Amino acid sequence: MSFEHFMYKGVRFATKAHSDETLNFAENEFEVFDDDVYNVTYPKSGTNWMIEILNLIKHDGDATICQTVPIYDRSPWLEVLTFRDQMRSLTHPRIISSHLPYQLFAKSFLSSKAKIVYTIRNPKDIIVSLFHFSKILCLFTANNDFQKFIDDFLEGKALYGLWFDHIKGWMQMKGDSRFFFITYEELQKDHHGSVIRLCKFLGKDLTDAQIDSVVKHSSFSSMKENKMSNWSQMSSDILDHTKGSFLRKGVSGDWKNHFTVAQSEYFDKVYREKMKDLNMSFYCEEE
Ligand code: A3P
């Protein structure tokens, strides 16, 4: 996985998307409001899916916003170069995305009542999703070497650093009433029930019809058809639309079509080693 990068406090960031200044702003200067909701993920874990769900819940199932404002402007990423411009158009409660690891997240969150939704995905599927994404996102230098991708991912050379550190960092929030975590695989298996649980966490009392509308408009097929959600409006300097689509497959377990048995076994070995001190298992491990 190759991209022009720089290190900020030990984590890899992309020169085309971040700077020391934006990361310092996110971490130390940005003011969190008590009614904010943060959509936090490691990249390719279902960030945009959660943006859609959270925005639909915020608007009681009404899809107007999702059909009129591009997804990346509805819930922009806290740490990126464009954030401060995008932030001005956000309405309250703000729904803000971030891929930042726990230790680099906005410090003002700690003393706030804001909420965090953290989505976790099977890391093998993340690698596959990222592998394909790297062919269309111009920030990356295209590389077809899948083994190198796995190695870079396991060595923390990916954008936003080591997946294991991201998970272990954010899991320090487990048990905090402001923190809700869910897996991409749970969302897939029980989309409707996941939306109900999210509403409960967010203190939103939606009718059955409104919940059905959230589920309908955040389905993979609805998002793929919605030009405000499928990234088709993104400038071609940033995303090469000729080489693939952002909403690629939207399934769990695609890693089985990409990993060899040896690659999978090696990955599992590293996974067990790195996660052994966490004392937690995730739904995605059962897949
Ligand atoms: P694939 O590349 O495996 O298809 P992120 O938003 O964090 O960048 O994650 C992108 C991944 O989430 C992509 O995975 C994308 O297809 C998937 N995704 C986006 N919306 C989805 C939806 N409504 N249902 C299922 N998967 C979705």
CSV table of C-alpha atoms and ligand atoms in Angstrom, one decimal:
chain,number,residue,atom,x,y,z
A,1,MET,CA,0.0,0.0,0.0
A,2,SER,CA,1.8,3.1,-1.2
A,3,PHE,CA,0.9,6.7,-0.6
A,4,GLU,CA,2.8,9.9,0.1
A,5,HIS,CA,2.8,10.0,3.9
A,6,PHE,CA,4.1,11.6,7.0
A,7,MET,CA,4.1,10.5,10.6
A,8,TYR,CA,2.1,12.3,13.3
A,9,LYS,CA,2.8,11.0,16.8
A,10,GLY,CA,3.8,7.6,15.5
A,11,VAL,CA,0.8,7.1,13.1
A,12,ARG,CA,0.9,7.3,9.2
A,13,PHE,CA,-1.2,10.0,7.5
A,14,ALA,CA,-1.5,11.1,3.9
A,15,THR,CA,0.1,14.4,2.8
A,16,LYS,CA,-2.8,14.8,0.3
A,17,ALA,CA,-5.5,14.6,3.0
A,18,HIS,CA,-3.9,15.6,6.3
A,19,SER,CA,-1.3,17.9,7.8
A,20,ASP,CA,0.4,18.4,11.2
A,21,GLU,CA,-1.8,21.4,11.5
A,22,THR,CA,-5.2,19.7,10.8
A,23,LEU,CA,-4.2,16.8,13.1
A,24,ASN,CA,-3.3,19.2,15.9
A,25,PHE,CA,-6.5,21.1,15.3
A,26,ALA,CA,-8.6,17.9,15.6
A,27,GLU,CA,-6.8,16.7,18.7
A,28,ASN,CA,-6.3,19.9,20.7
A,29,GLU,CA,-8.3,22.8,19.3
A,30,PHE,CA,-11.6,21.5,18.0
A,31,GLU,CA,-14.5,22.1,20.3
A,32,VAL,CA,-16.8,19.1,20.9
A,33,PHE,CA,-20.4,19.9,21.6
A,34,ASP,CA,-22.5,17.8,24.0
A,35,ASP,CA,-25.1,16.9,21.3
A,36,ASP,CA,-22.4,15.8,18.8
A,37,VAL,CA,-22.4,12.3,17.5
A,38,TYR,CA,-19.1,10.9,16.2
A,39,ASN,CA,-19.0,8.1,13.6
A,40,VAL,CA,-15.6,6.5,14.3
A,41,THR,CA,-14.0,3.7,12.3
A,42,TYR,CA,-10.8,2.3,10.9
A,43,PRO,CA,-11.0,3.0,7.2
A,44,LYS,CA,-13.1,0.6,5.1
A,45,SER,CA,-15.1,-0.6,8.1
A,46,GLY,CA,-18.5,0.7,6.9
A,47,THR,CA,-18.0,4.4,7.7
A,48,ASN,CA,-20.3,5.6,4.9
A,49,TRP,CA,-22.9,3.1,5.7
A,50,MET,CA,-23.0,4.4,9.3
A,51,ILE,CA,-23.1,8.0,8.0
A,52,GLU,CA,-26.3,7.2,6.1
A,53,ILE,CA,-27.9,5.4,9.0
A,54,LEU,CA,-27.1,8.1,11.5
A,55,ASN,CA,-28.3,10.9,9.2
A,56,LEU,CA,-31.5,9.0,8.5
A,57,ILE,CA,-32.1,8.5,12.2
A,58,LYS,CA,-31.4,12.2,12.9
A,59,HIS,CA,-34.1,13.1,10.3
A,60,ASP,CA,-36.6,10.5,11.6
A,61,GLY,CA,-36.3,8.3,8.5
A,62,ASP,CA,-36.7,11.3,6.0
A,63,ALA,CA,-34.2,10.7,3.2
A,64,THR,CA,-34.3,14.3,1.8
A,65,ILE,CA,-30.9,15.3,3.3
A,66,CYS,CA,-29.3,12.0,2.1
A,67,GLN,CA,-30.6,12.7,-1.4
A,68,THR,CA,-29.5,16.3,-1.6
A,69,VAL,CA,-26.2,16.6,0.2
A,70,PRO,CA,-23.1,14.5,-0.7
A,71,ILE,CA,-22.4,12.0,2.0
A,72,TYR,CA,-18.9,13.3,2.7
A,73,ASP,CA,-20.3,16.8,3.4
A,74,ARG,CA,-23.1,15.6,5.6
A,75,SER,CA,-20.7,14.0,8.1
A,76,PRO,CA,-17.2,15.2,7.2
A,77,TRP,CA,-14.0,13.7,8.6
A,78,LEU,CA,-12.7,15.7,11.6
A,79,GLU,CA,-9.0,15.3,10.7
A,80,VAL,CA,-8.9,16.1,7.0
A,81,LEU,CA,-7.8,19.3,5.2
A,82,THR,CA,-11.3,20.2,4.1
A,83,PHE,CA,-13.0,19.8,7.5
A,84,ARG,CA,-13.1,23.4,8.7
A,85,ASP,CA,-14.9,24.5,5.6
A,86,GLN,CA,-17.3,21.6,5.7
A,87,MET,CA,-17.9,22.1,9.4
A,88,ARG,CA,-19.6,25.5,8.9
A,89,SER,CA,-22.6,23.9,7.1
A,90,LEU,CA,-23.3,21.3,9.8
A,91,THR,CA,-26.6,21.5,11.6
A,92,HIS,CA,-27.1,20.3,15.2
A,93,PRO,CA,-26.8,17.6,16.3
A,94,ARG,CA,-23.7,17.4,14.3
A,95,ILE,CA,-22.7,14.0,13.0
A,96,ILE,CA,-18.9,14.0,12.4
A,97,SER,CA,-16.8,11.1,11.1
A,98,SER,CA,-13.3,10.2,12.0
A,99,HIS,CA,-10.7,7.5,11.4
A,100,LEU,CA,-8.5,8.8,14.2
A,101,PRO,CA,-7.0,6.4,16.7
A,102,TYR,CA,-8.2,6.9,20.3
A,103,GLN,CA,-5.1,8.7,21.5
A,104,LEU,CA,-5.3,11.3,18.7
A,105,PHE,CA,-9.0,12.0,19.0
A,106,ALA,CA,-10.4,15.4,20.1
A,107,LYS,CA,-9.3,15.9,23.7
A,108,SER,CA,-12.4,18.1,24.4
A,109,PHE,CA,-14.5,15.0,23.9
A,110,LEU,CA,-13.3,13.6,27.2
A,111,SER,CA,-15.2,16.3,29.3
A,112,SER,CA,-18.3,16.3,27.0
A,113,LYS,CA,-21.5,14.4,26.8
A,114,ALA,CA,-21.1,13.7,23.1
A,115,LYS,CA,-21.6,10.2,21.8
A,116,ILE,CA,-19.4,7.9,19.8
A,117,VAL,CA,-20.5,5.1,17.4
A,118,TYR,CA,-17.6,2.8,16.6
A,119,THR,CA,-17.9,0.3,13.8
A,120,ILE,CA,-15.6,-2.6,13.5
A,121,ARG,CA,-15.2,-4.9,10.5
A,122,ASN,CA,-13.5,-8.2,9.9
A,123,PRO,CA,-9.9,-7.0,9.1
A,124,LYS,CA,-9.5,-9.4,6.3
A,125,ASP,CA,-12.4,-7.8,4.5
A,126,ILE,CA,-11.0,-4.4,5.3
A,127,ILE,CA,-7.8,-5.4,3.5
A,128,VAL,CA,-9.7,-6.5,0.5
A,129,SER,CA,-11.9,-3.4,0.5
A,130,LEU,CA,-8.8,-1.2,0.9
A,131,PHE,CA,-7.0,-3.1,-1.9
A,132,HIS,CA,-9.7,-2.2,-4.4
A,133,PHE,CA,-10.2,1.3,-3.0
A,134,SER,CA,-6.5,2.0,-3.5
A,135,LYS,CA,-7.0,1.5,-7.2
A,136,ILE,CA,-9.6,4.3,-7.4
A,137,LEU,CA,-8.6,6.8,-4.7
A,138,CYS,CA,-5.9,9.0,-6.3
A,139,LEU,CA,-4.2,9.5,-3.0
A,140,PHE,CA,-2.7,6.0,-3.4
A,141,THR,CA,-0.2,4.8,-5.9
A,142,ALA,CA,-1.8,1.8,-7.6
A,143,ASN,CA,-0.2,-1.5,-6.7
A,144,ASN,CA,-1.5,-5.0,-7.5
A,145,ASP,CA,0.7,-6.8,-5.0
A,146,PHE,CA,-1.9,-8.2,-2.6
A,147,GLN,CA,0.7,-9.9,-0.4
A,148,LYS,CA,2.4,-6.5,0.1
A,149,PHE,CA,-0.9,-5.1,1.1
A,150,ILE,CA,-1.3,-7.7,3.8
A,151,ASP,CA,2.2,-7.2,5.0
A,152,ASP,CA,1.8,-3.4,5.1
A,153,PHE,CA,-1.5,-3.7,7.0
A,154,LEU,CA,0.1,-6.0,9.6
A,155,GLU,CA,3.1,-3.8,10.0
A,156,GLY,CA,1.1,-0.7,10.7
A,157,LYS,CA,2.1,0.9,7.3
A,158,ALA,CA,-1.5,1.6,6.4
A,159,LEU,CA,-3.2,4.9,6.4
A,160,TYR,CA,-4.2,5.6,10.1
A,161,GLY,CA,-1.7,3.0,11.4
A,162,LEU,CA,-2.2,-0.4,12.8
A,163,TRP,CA,-5.7,-1.8,12.9
A,164,PHE,CA,-5.0,-3.7,16.1
A,165,ASP,CA,-4.0,-0.5,17.9
A,166,HIS,CA,-7.1,1.3,16.6
A,167,ILE,CA,-9.4,-1.4,18.1
A,168,LYS,CA,-7.5,-1.8,21.3
A,169,GLY,CA,-7.4,2.0,21.8
A,170,TRP,CA,-11.1,2.6,21.2
A,171,MET,CA,-12.1,-0.4,23.3
A,172,GLN,CA,-10.8,1.5,26.3
A,173,MET,CA,-14.2,3.3,26.0
A,174,LYS,CA,-16.1,0.0,26.3
A,175,GLY,CA,-18.6,0.4,29.2
A,176,ASP,CA,-18.8,4.2,28.9
A,177,SER,CA,-22.4,5.2,28.4
A,178,ARG,CA,-21.3,7.6,25.6
A,179,PHE,CA,-19.8,4.8,23.6
A,180,PHE,CA,-21.6,2.3,21.3
A,181,PHE,CA,-19.8,-0.3,19.2
A,182,ILE,CA,-21.1,-2.5,16.5
A,183,THR,CA,-19.6,-4.7,13.8
A,184,TYR,CA,-20.2,-4.4,10.1
A,185,GLU,CA,-21.2,-8.1,10.1
A,186,GLU,CA,-23.9,-7.5,12.8
A,187,LEU,CA,-25.2,-4.6,10.6
A,188,GLN,CA,-25.4,-7.0,7.7
A,189,LYS,CA,-27.0,-9.8,9.7
A,190,ASP,CA,-29.6,-7.7,11.5
A,191,HIS,CA,-29.8,-4.3,9.8
A,192,HIS,CA,-33.3,-3.6,11.3
A,193,GLY,CA,-32.3,-4.6,14.8
A,194,SER,CA,-29.1,-2.7,14.6
A,195,VAL,CA,-31.0,0.5,13.7
A,196,ILE,CA,-33.3,0.0,16.7
A,197,ARG,CA,-30.3,-0.4,19.0
A,198,LEU,CA,-28.7,2.7,17.6
A,199,CYS,CA,-31.9,4.7,18.1
A,200,LYS,CA,-32.0,3.6,21.7
A,201,PHE,CA,-28.4,4.7,22.2
A,202,LEU,CA,-29.0,8.0,20.6
A,203,GLY,CA,-32.2,8.6,22.5
A,204,LYS,CA,-34.3,8.7,19.4
A,205,ASP,CA,-37.8,7.4,19.5
A,206,LEU,CA,-38.8,6.5,15.9
A,207,THR,CA,-42.0,4.8,14.8
A,208,ASP,CA,-41.9,1.4,13.1
A,209,ALA,CA,-42.4,3.1,9.7
A,210,GLN,CA,-39.6,5.6,10.3
A,211,ILE,CA,-37.3,2.7,11.3
A,212,ASP,CA,-38.3,0.9,8.1
A,213,SER,CA,-37.4,4.0,6.1
A,214,VAL,CA,-34.0,4.2,7.8
A,215,VAL,CA,-33.3,0.6,6.9
A,216,LYS,CA,-34.6,1.0,3.3
A,217,HIS,CA,-32.6,4.1,2.5
A,218,SER,CA,-29.4,2.8,4.0
A,219,SER,CA,-29.5,-0.6,2.2
A,220,PHE,CA,-26.5,-1.2,-0.2
A,221,SER,CA,-28.8,-1.0,-3.2
A,222,SER,CA,-30.4,2.3,-2.2
A,223,MET,CA,-27.0,3.9,-1.4
A,224,LYS,CA,-25.5,2.6,-4.6
A,225,GLU,CA,-28.3,4.2,-6.6
A,226,ASN,CA,-28.2,7.5,-4.7
A,227,LYS,CA,-25.8,9.8,-6.4
A,228,MET,CA,-25.4,11.7,-3.1
A,229,SER,CA,-24.3,8.6,-1.3
A,230,ASN,CA,-22.3,6.6,-3.9
A,231,TRP,CA,-19.5,9.1,-4.3
A,232,SER,CA,-20.2,9.5,-8.0
A,233,GLN,CA,-20.1,13.3,-7.5
A,234,MET,CA,-16.6,13.2,-6.1
A,235,SER,CA,-14.1,15.1,-8.3
A,236,SER,CA,-12.2,12.8,-10.6
A,237,ASP,CA,-8.9,14.3,-9.3
A,238,ILE,CA,-9.7,12.5,-6.1
A,239,LEU,CA,-11.5,9.4,-7.3
A,240,ASP,CA,-10.9,7.7,-10.6
A,241,HIS,CA,-14.5,6.7,-11.5
A,242,THR,CA,-13.3,4.8,-14.6
A,243,LYS,CA,-11.5,2.1,-12.4
A,244,GLY,CA,-14.3,1.0,-10.1
A,245,SER,CA,-17.0,2.2,-7.7
A,246,PHE,CA,-16.8,3.3,-4.1
A,247,LEU,CA,-19.7,1.1,-3.2
A,248,ARG,CA,-18.0,-2.0,-4.4
A,249,LYS,CA,-19.7,-5.3,-3.2
A,250,GLY,CA,-21.0,-4.5,0.3
A,251,VAL,CA,-20.7,-8.1,1.6
A,252,SER,CA,-19.0,-9.9,4.4
A,253,GLY,CA,-16.4,-12.7,3.7
A,254,ASP,CA,-15.1,-11.4,0.3
A,255,TRP,CA,-11.6,-12.1,1.8
A,256,LYS,CA,-12.2,-15.8,1.0
A,257,ASN,CA,-12.0,-14.8,-2.7
A,258,HIS,CA,-8.7,-13.0,-2.2
A,259,PHE,CA,-6.6,-14.7,0.5
A,260,THR,CA,-4.8,-17.9,-0.1
A,261,VAL,CA,-5.0,-20.5,2.7
A,262,ALA,CA,-1.4,-19.7,3.8
A,263,GLN,CA,-2.2,-15.9,3.8
A,264,SER,CA,-5.3,-16.5,5.9
A,265,GLU,CA,-3.5,-18.8,8.4
A,266,TYR,CA,-0.7,-16.3,8.8
A,267,PHE,CA,-3.1,-13.5,9.3
A,268,ASP,CA,-5.0,-15.5,11.9
A,269,LYS,CA,-1.8,-16.2,13.8
A,270,VAL,CA,-0.8,-12.6,13.9
A,271,TYR,CA,-4.4,-11.7,14.9
A,272,ARG,CA,-4.4,-14.1,17.9
A,273,GLU,CA,-1.0,-12.8,19.0
A,274,LYS,CA,-1.9,-9.1,18.8
A,275,MET,CA,-5.4,-9.4,20.3
A,276,LYS,CA,-4.6,-11.8,23.1
A,277,ASP,CA,-4.4,-9.1,25.8
A,278,LEU,CA,-7.8,-7.6,24.8
A,279,ASN,CA,-9.9,-10.3,26.4
A,280,MET,CA,-12.8,-9.7,24.0
A,281,SER,CA,-14.0,-11.4,20.9
A,282,PHE,CA,-15.9,-9.8,18.0
A,283,TYR,CA,-18.8,-11.0,16.0
A,284,CYS,CA,-16.8,-10.8,12.9
A,285,GLU,CA,-14.4,-13.5,14.2
A,286,GLU,CA,-17.2,-16.1,13.9
A,287,GLU,CA,-17.5,-15.5,10.2
B,1,A3P,P1,-16.5,-3.2,0.0
B,1,A3P,O1,-15.3,-2.6,-0.6
B,1,A3P,O2,-16.1,-4.5,0.6
B,1,A3P,O3,-17.7,-3.3,-0.9
B,1,A3P,P2,-16.0,2.9,4.3
B,1,A3P,O4,-17.3,3.6,4.2
B,1,A3P,O5,-15.5,2.8,5.7
B,1,A3P,O6,-14.9,3.4,3.4
B,1,A3P,O7,-16.2,1.4,3.9
B,1,A3P,C1,-16.5,1.0,2.6
B,1,A3P,C2,-17.1,-0.4,2.5
B,1,A3P,O8,-18.4,-0.4,3.1
B,1,A3P,C3,-17.2,-0.9,1.1
B,1,A3P,O9,-17.0,-2.3,1.2
B,1,A3P,C4,-18.6,-0.5,0.8
B,1,A3P,O10,-19.2,-1.3,-0.3
B,1,A3P,C5,-19.3,-0.9,2.1
B,1,A3P,N1,-20.6,-0.3,2.2
B,1,A3P,C6,-21.0,1.0,2.1
B,1,A3P,N2,-22.3,1.1,2.2
B,1,A3P,C7,-22.8,-0.1,2.5
B,1,A3P,C8,-24.1,-0.6,2.8
B,1,A3P,N3,-25.2,0.1,2.8
B,1,A3P,N4,-24.2,-2.0,3.0
B,1,A3P,C9,-23.2,-2.8,3.0
B,1,A3P,N5,-21.9,-2.3,2.8
B,1,A3P,C10,-21.7,-1.0,2.5
